[in-house]
mmCIF file of C-alpha atoms in Angstrom:
data_model
loop_
_atom_site.group_PDB
_atom_site.id
_atom_site.type_symbol
_atom_site.label_atom_id
_atom_site.label_comp_id
_atom_site.label_asym_id
_atom_site.label_seq_id
_atom_site.Cartn_x
_atom_site.Cartn_y
_atom_site.Cartn_z
ATOM 1 C CA GLY A 26 3.243 13.990 -15.568
ATOM 2 C CA ALA A 27 4.083 14.266 -11.917
ATOM 3 C CA GLY A 28 3.157 11.478 -9.579
ATOM 4 C CA VAL A 29 2.289 11.652 -5.905
ATOM 5 C CA SER A 30 4.936 13.540 -3.973
ATOM 6 C CA GLN A 31 5.595 13.557 -0.261
ATOM 7 C CA THR A 32 7.713 15.856 1.848
ATOM 8 C CA PRO A 33 9.954 15.562 3.672
ATOM 9 C CA SER A 34 11.419 12.275 2.517
ATOM 10 C CA ASN A 35 12.945 11.783 5.948
ATOM 11 C CA LYS A 36 12.032 13.281 9.298
ATOM 12 C CA VAL A 37 13.869 12.739 12.561
ATOM 13 C CA THR A 38 12.276 14.106 15.694
ATOM 14 C CA GLU A 39 12.406 13.677 19.430
ATOM 15 C CA LYS A 40 9.818 11.983 21.552
ATOM 16 C CA GLY A 41 7.050 14.381 22.493
ATOM 17 C CA LYS A 42 7.479 16.703 19.522
ATOM 18 C CA TYR A 43 4.887 17.619 16.896
ATOM 19 C CA VAL A 44 5.374 16.726 13.222
ATOM 20 C CA GLU A 45 3.609 17.440 9.967
ATOM 21 C CA LEU A 46 3.909 15.278 6.875
ATOM 22 C CA ARG A 47 2.785 16.609 3.515
ATOM 23 C CA CYS A 48 1.274 14.860 0.513
ATOM 24 C CA ASP A 49 0.752 16.324 -2.959
ATOM 25 C CA PRO A 50 -1.553 14.030 -4.914
ATOM 26 C CA ILE A 51 -1.724 13.694 -8.657
ATOM 27 C CA SER A 52 -3.482 16.734 -10.073
ATOM 28 C CA GLY A 53 -7.213 16.178 -10.382
ATOM 29 C CA HIS A 54 -7.343 13.147 -8.113
ATOM 30 C CA THR A 55 -10.239 13.500 -5.712
ATOM 31 C CA ALA A 56 -9.504 10.537 -3.453
ATOM 32 C CA LEU A 57 -6.508 10.588 -1.114
ATOM 33 C CA TYR A 58 -5.317 7.930 1.316
ATOM 34 C CA TRP A 59 -2.755 7.793 4.110
ATOM 35 C CA TYR A 60 -1.070 4.556 5.153
ATOM 36 C CA ARG A 61 1.611 3.681 7.676
ATOM 37 C CA GLN A 62 4.214 1.026 6.945
ATOM 38 C CA SER A 63 6.195 -0.317 9.862
ATOM 39 C CA LEU A 64 9.417 -2.230 9.345
ATOM 40 C CA GLY A 65 8.756 -5.657 7.861
ATOM 41 C CA GLN A 66 5.053 -5.033 7.466
ATOM 42 C CA GLY A 67 2.673 -4.097 4.711
ATOM 43 C CA PRO A 68 1.036 -0.683 4.586
ATOM 44 C CA GLU A 69 -1.695 -0.116 7.163
ATOM 45 C CA PHE A 70 -4.663 2.105 6.322
ATOM 46 C CA LEU A 71 -4.990 5.309 8.339
ATOM 47 C CA ILE A 72 -7.458 7.689 6.698
ATOM 48 C CA TYR A 73 -9.261 8.360 3.424
ATOM 49 C CA PHE A 74 -10.366 11.691 1.965
ATOM 50 C CA GLN A 75 -12.901 12.219 -0.752
ATOM 51 C CA GLY A 76 -12.461 15.855 -1.705
ATOM 52 C CA THR A 77 -11.970 17.978 1.401
ATOM 53 C CA GLY A 78 -13.682 15.701 3.874
ATOM 54 C CA ALA A 79 -12.338 12.700 5.727
ATOM 55 C CA ALA A 80 -14.695 9.972 4.572
ATOM 56 C CA ASP A 81 -13.117 7.293 6.749
ATOM 57 C CA ASP A 82 -10.652 7.900 9.594
ATOM 58 C CA SER A 83 -11.139 4.532 11.249
ATOM 59 C CA GLY A 84 -7.481 3.618 10.822
ATOM 60 C CA LEU A 85 -6.039 6.476 12.857
ATOM 61 C CA PRO A 86 -4.501 4.777 15.910
ATOM 62 C CA ASN A 87 -5.423 7.440 18.470
ATOM 63 C CA ASP A 88 -6.252 11.115 18.875
ATOM 64 C CA ARG A 89 -2.629 12.177 18.523
ATOM 65 C CA PHE A 90 -3.041 11.619 14.789
ATOM 66 C CA PHE A 91 -4.973 14.043 12.638
ATOM 67 C CA ALA A 92 -5.086 14.812 8.912
ATOM 68 C CA VAL A 93 -6.498 17.641 6.853
ATOM 69 C CA ARG A 94 -7.119 18.411 3.203
ATOM 70 C CA PRO A 95 -8.570 21.924 3.268
ATOM 71 C CA GLU A 96 -8.730 22.601 -0.457
ATOM 72 C CA GLY A 97 -9.239 19.087 -1.704
ATOM 73 C CA SER A 98 -5.713 18.732 -3.025
ATOM 74 C CA VAL A 99 -2.683 18.790 -0.701
ATOM 75 C CA SER A 100 -3.057 16.867 2.545
ATOM 76 C CA THR A 101 -1.145 17.121 5.797
ATOM 77 C CA LEU A 102 -0.852 14.341 8.351
ATOM 78 C CA LYS A 103 -0.228 15.747 11.816
ATOM 79 C CA ILE A 104 1.132 13.808 14.757
ATOM 80 C CA GLN A 105 1.163 15.336 18.223
ATOM 81 C CA ARG A 106 3.331 14.252 21.153
ATOM 82 C CA THR A 107 5.225 11.761 19.022
ATOM 83 C CA GLU A 108 6.201 8.420 20.515
ATOM 84 C CA ARG A 109 8.954 6.015 19.499
ATOM 85 C CA GLY A 110 6.292 3.621 18.287
ATOM 86 C CA ASP A 111 5.235 6.168 15.670
ATOM 87 C CA SER A 112 8.464 5.520 13.783
ATOM 88 C CA ALA A 113 7.502 4.170 10.364
ATOM 89 C CA VAL A 114 7.214 5.101 6.704
ATOM 90 C CA TYR A 115 4.074 7.114 6.070
ATOM 91 C CA LEU A 116 2.664 6.576 2.599
ATOM 92 C CA CYS A 117 0.199 8.689 0.700
ATOM 93 C CA ALA A 118 -1.824 7.517 -2.289
ATOM 94 C CA SER A 119 -4.355 9.135 -4.575
ATOM 95 C CA SER A 120 -6.879 7.934 -7.121
ATOM 96 C CA SER A 121 -8.960 9.657 -9.733
ATOM 97 C CA ARG A 122 -12.257 8.712 -8.114
ATOM 98 C CA GLN A 123 -13.614 6.508 -5.405
ATOM 99 C CA GLY A 124 -14.580 2.955 -6.100
ATOM 100 C CA ARG A 125 -12.838 -0.188 -5.067
ATOM 101 C CA SER A 126 -11.533 -1.131 -8.508
ATOM 102 C CA ASN A 127 -9.753 2.152 -9.016
ATOM 103 C CA GLU A 128 -5.974 2.116 -8.854
ATOM 104 C CA GLN A 129 -4.305 3.961 -6.029
ATOM 105 C CA PHE A 130 -1.070 5.698 -7.000
ATOM 106 C CA PHE A 131 1.450 5.800 -4.182
ATOM 107 C CA GLY A 132 4.070 8.350 -3.280
ATOM 108 C CA PRO A 133 7.583 7.383 -2.134
ATOM 109 C CA GLY A 134 6.729 7.934 1.510
ATOM 110 C CA THR A 135 8.099 9.899 4.432
ATOM 111 C CA ARG A 136 10.333 7.961 6.792
ATOM 112 C CA LEU A 137 9.641 9.204 10.329
ATOM 113 C CA THR A 138 12.096 8.378 13.085
ATOM 114 C CA VAL A 139 11.215 9.294 16.650
ATOM 115 C CA LEU A 140 14.214 9.233 18.974
ATOM 116 C CA ALA B 20 -13.508 -8.295 7.887
ATOM 117 C CA GLN B 21 -10.958 -8.517 5.114
ATOM 118 C CA SER B 22 -7.396 -9.728 5.488
ATOM 119 C CA VAL B 23 -4.502 -11.071 3.472
ATOM 120 C CA THR B 24 -1.847 -13.653 4.294
ATOM 121 C CA GLN B 25 1.321 -13.883 2.258
ATOM 122 C CA LEU B 26 3.117 -17.162 2.755
ATOM 123 C CA GLY B 27 6.867 -16.713 2.860
ATOM 124 C CA SER B 28 8.452 -13.422 3.814
ATOM 125 C CA HIS B 29 11.429 -14.207 1.575
ATOM 126 C CA VAL B 30 11.557 -16.066 -1.724
ATOM 127 C CA SER B 31 14.760 -16.692 -3.656
ATOM 128 C CA VAL B 32 14.872 -17.926 -7.237
ATOM 129 C CA SER B 33 17.498 -18.228 -9.925
ATOM 130 C CA GLU B 34 17.372 -16.013 -12.975
ATOM 131 C CA GLY B 35 15.151 -17.686 -15.578
ATOM 132 C CA ALA B 36 13.293 -19.789 -13.011
ATOM 133 C CA LEU B 37 9.588 -19.680 -12.217
ATOM 134 C CA VAL B 38 8.456 -17.091 -9.707
ATOM 135 C CA LEU B 39 5.565 -18.039 -7.390
ATOM 136 C CA LEU B 40 4.481 -15.688 -4.628
ATOM 137 C CA ARG B 41 1.574 -16.898 -2.515
ATOM 138 C CA CYS B 42 -1.389 -14.907 -1.281
ATOM 139 C CA ASN B 43 -4.502 -16.063 0.547
ATOM 140 C CA TYR B 44 -7.324 -13.733 1.430
ATOM 141 C CA SER B 45 -10.298 -13.513 3.715
ATOM 142 C CA SER B 46 -13.264 -11.367 2.770
ATOM 143 C CA SER B 47 -16.931 -11.153 3.741
ATOM 144 C CA VAL B 48 -17.917 -9.992 0.246
ATOM 145 C CA PRO B 49 -16.623 -10.876 -3.222
ATOM 146 C CA PRO B 50 -13.167 -9.370 -3.045
ATOM 147 C CA TYR B 51 -11.175 -7.103 -5.255
ATOM 148 C CA LEU B 52 -7.547 -8.203 -5.126
ATOM 149 C CA PHE B 53 -4.324 -6.436 -6.008
ATOM 150 C CA TRP B 54 -0.618 -7.114 -6.292
ATOM 151 C CA TYR B 55 1.808 -4.236 -5.794
ATOM 152 C CA VAL B 56 5.592 -4.134 -6.170
ATOM 153 C CA GLN B 57 7.879 -1.882 -4.149
ATOM 154 C CA TYR B 58 11.423 -1.153 -5.233
ATOM 155 C CA PRO B 59 13.859 0.328 -2.697
ATOM 156 C CA ASN B 60 13.092 3.957 -1.865
ATOM 157 C CA GLN B 61 10.162 4.031 -4.269
ATOM 158 C CA GLY B 62 6.407 4.027 -3.893
ATOM 159 C CA LEU B 63 4.242 0.999 -4.447
ATOM 160 C CA GLN B 64 3.431 0.287 -8.068
ATOM 161 C CA LEU B 65 0.405 -1.683 -9.189
ATOM 162 C CA LEU B 66 1.270 -4.941 -10.962
ATOM 163 C CA LEU B 67 -2.229 -6.227 -11.559
ATOM 164 C CA LYS B 68 -5.723 -6.388 -10.115
ATOM 165 C CA TYR B 69 -8.708 -8.737 -10.005
ATOM 166 C CA THR B 70 -12.109 -7.041 -10.113
ATOM 167 C CA SER B 71 -14.520 -9.956 -10.640
ATOM 168 C CA ALA B 72 -14.017 -10.309 -14.370
ATOM 169 C CA ALA B 73 -11.566 -12.888 -15.743
ATOM 170 C CA THR B 74 -10.054 -15.080 -13.044
ATOM 171 C CA LEU B 75 -6.644 -15.112 -14.738
ATOM 172 C CA VAL B 76 -5.259 -11.609 -14.656
ATOM 173 C CA LYS B 77 -2.232 -10.448 -16.609
ATOM 174 C CA GLY B 78 -0.187 -7.549 -15.381
ATOM 175 C CA ILE B 79 2.924 -5.609 -16.178
ATOM 176 C CA ASN B 80 6.441 -7.019 -16.504
ATOM 177 C CA GLY B 81 5.181 -10.494 -17.444
ATOM 178 C CA PHE B 82 3.432 -11.196 -14.142
ATOM 179 C CA GLU B 83 0.037 -12.823 -13.845
ATOM 180 C CA ALA B 84 -2.204 -14.040 -11.043
ATOM 181 C CA GLU B 85 -5.129 -16.409 -10.844
ATOM 182 C CA PHE B 86 -8.126 -15.880 -8.582
ATOM 183 C CA LYS B 87 -9.273 -19.172 -7.080
ATOM 184 C CA LYS B 88 -12.374 -18.732 -4.973
ATOM 185 C CA SER B 89 -12.411 -22.328 -3.734
ATOM 186 C CA GLU B 90 -8.898 -21.893 -2.356
ATOM 187 C CA THR B 91 -9.319 -18.204 -1.381
ATOM 188 C CA SER B 92 -6.039 -17.604 -3.164
ATOM 189 C CA PHE B 93 -4.546 -15.076 -5.553
ATOM 190 C CA HIS B 94 -1.000 -16.290 -6.179
ATOM 191 C CA LEU B 95 1.377 -14.251 -8.333
ATOM 192 C CA THR B 96 3.492 -15.975 -10.968
ATOM 193 C CA LYS B 97 6.026 -15.210 -13.653
ATOM 194 C CA PRO B 98 7.426 -17.934 -15.919
ATOM 195 C CA SER B 99 10.991 -16.660 -16.018
ATOM 196 C CA ALA B 100 12.566 -14.438 -13.374
ATOM 197 C CA HIS B 101 14.738 -11.504 -14.320
ATOM 198 C CA MET B 102 17.267 -9.753 -12.127
ATOM 199 C CA SER B 103 15.154 -6.599 -12.284
ATOM 200 C CA ASP B 104 12.266 -8.447 -10.584
ATOM 201 C CA ALA B 105 14.072 -8.319 -7.238
ATOM 202 C CA ALA B 106 11.816 -6.245 -4.997
ATOM 203 C CA GLU B 107 9.163 -6.447 -2.271
ATOM 204 C CA TYR B 108 5.750 -7.672 -3.366
ATOM 205 C CA PHE B 109 2.494 -6.960 -1.569
ATOM 206 C CA CYS B 110 -0.881 -8.598 -1.998
ATOM 207 C CA ALA B 111 -3.922 -6.541 -0.996
ATOM 208 C CA VAL B 112 -7.681 -6.979 -0.688
ATOM 209 C CA ARG B 113 -10.337 -4.325 -0.876
ATOM 210 C CA GLU B 114 -13.960 -4.696 0.217
ATOM 211 C CA GLY B 115 -15.207 -1.128 0.241
ATOM 212 C CA ASN B 116 -14.260 2.120 -1.398
ATOM 213 C CA ASN B 117 -11.945 3.216 1.284
ATOM 214 C CA ASP B 118 -9.177 1.127 2.680
ATOM 215 C CA MET B 119 -6.957 -1.513 1.208
ATOM 216 C CA ARG B 120 -5.709 -4.302 3.453
ATOM 217 C CA PHE B 121 -2.164 -5.353 2.646
ATOM 218 C CA GLY B 122 -0.255 -8.485 3.455
ATOM 219 C CA ALA B 123 3.085 -8.323 5.209
ATOM 220 C CA GLY B 124 4.947 -8.589 1.932
ATOM 221 C CA THR B 125 7.318 -11.055 0.265
ATOM 222 C CA ARG B 126 10.846 -10.072 -0.589
ATOM 223 C CA LEU B 127 11.939 -11.631 -3.868
ATOM 224 C CA THR B 128 15.629 -12.229 -4.486
ATOM 225 C CA VAL B 129 16.848 -13.263 -7.925
ATOM 226 C CA LYS B 130 20.187 -15.038 -8.108
ATOM 227 C CA PRO B 131 22.331 -14.867 -11.247
#
């Protein structure tokens, strides 16, 4: 079965541009998470979806970051007016249901480079 | 608030030697604890998890970890390292349903 997929695998953009990062979770998984992993650091929580709604967006660093999951499956992380400090690997994870013991399955990530 | 500290950003062992990767946590509620492994250009893969049952947890690839409340630790061990164990290892703690707090990671190198 397919795991979590993320596209593109790499994205290079210029400062000030808008980018969209896509996540396809495992089929049937209702919970979806976005993390950001900077060089030499562990993943940092950004936002959590349960179904179509963002249940917790407390990790989004500022209002330039936004994520949607309109049909409760695919999610898109959107970054406006990108800054060099946004350069990182953006990870997506999904799990079959909410609950803190449930395993999160991670995708390979999208490496974003802002020049 | 929950947090994780991984002692040692790099650990190097010889093939066949004991692997010990250290993790200490801070949590305001009884924690759920996880170890993940990340191979180059791949997503994180769950090695094992502690969810308030047995304090000694066995995972995949021969790894195990012991939850010690008195020491607020959840160290990862493997009796005999294999070359294929070379990777980045992350400890994580989870209080609620939503986010997972990860440590900064430990890169394991295995020498032949």
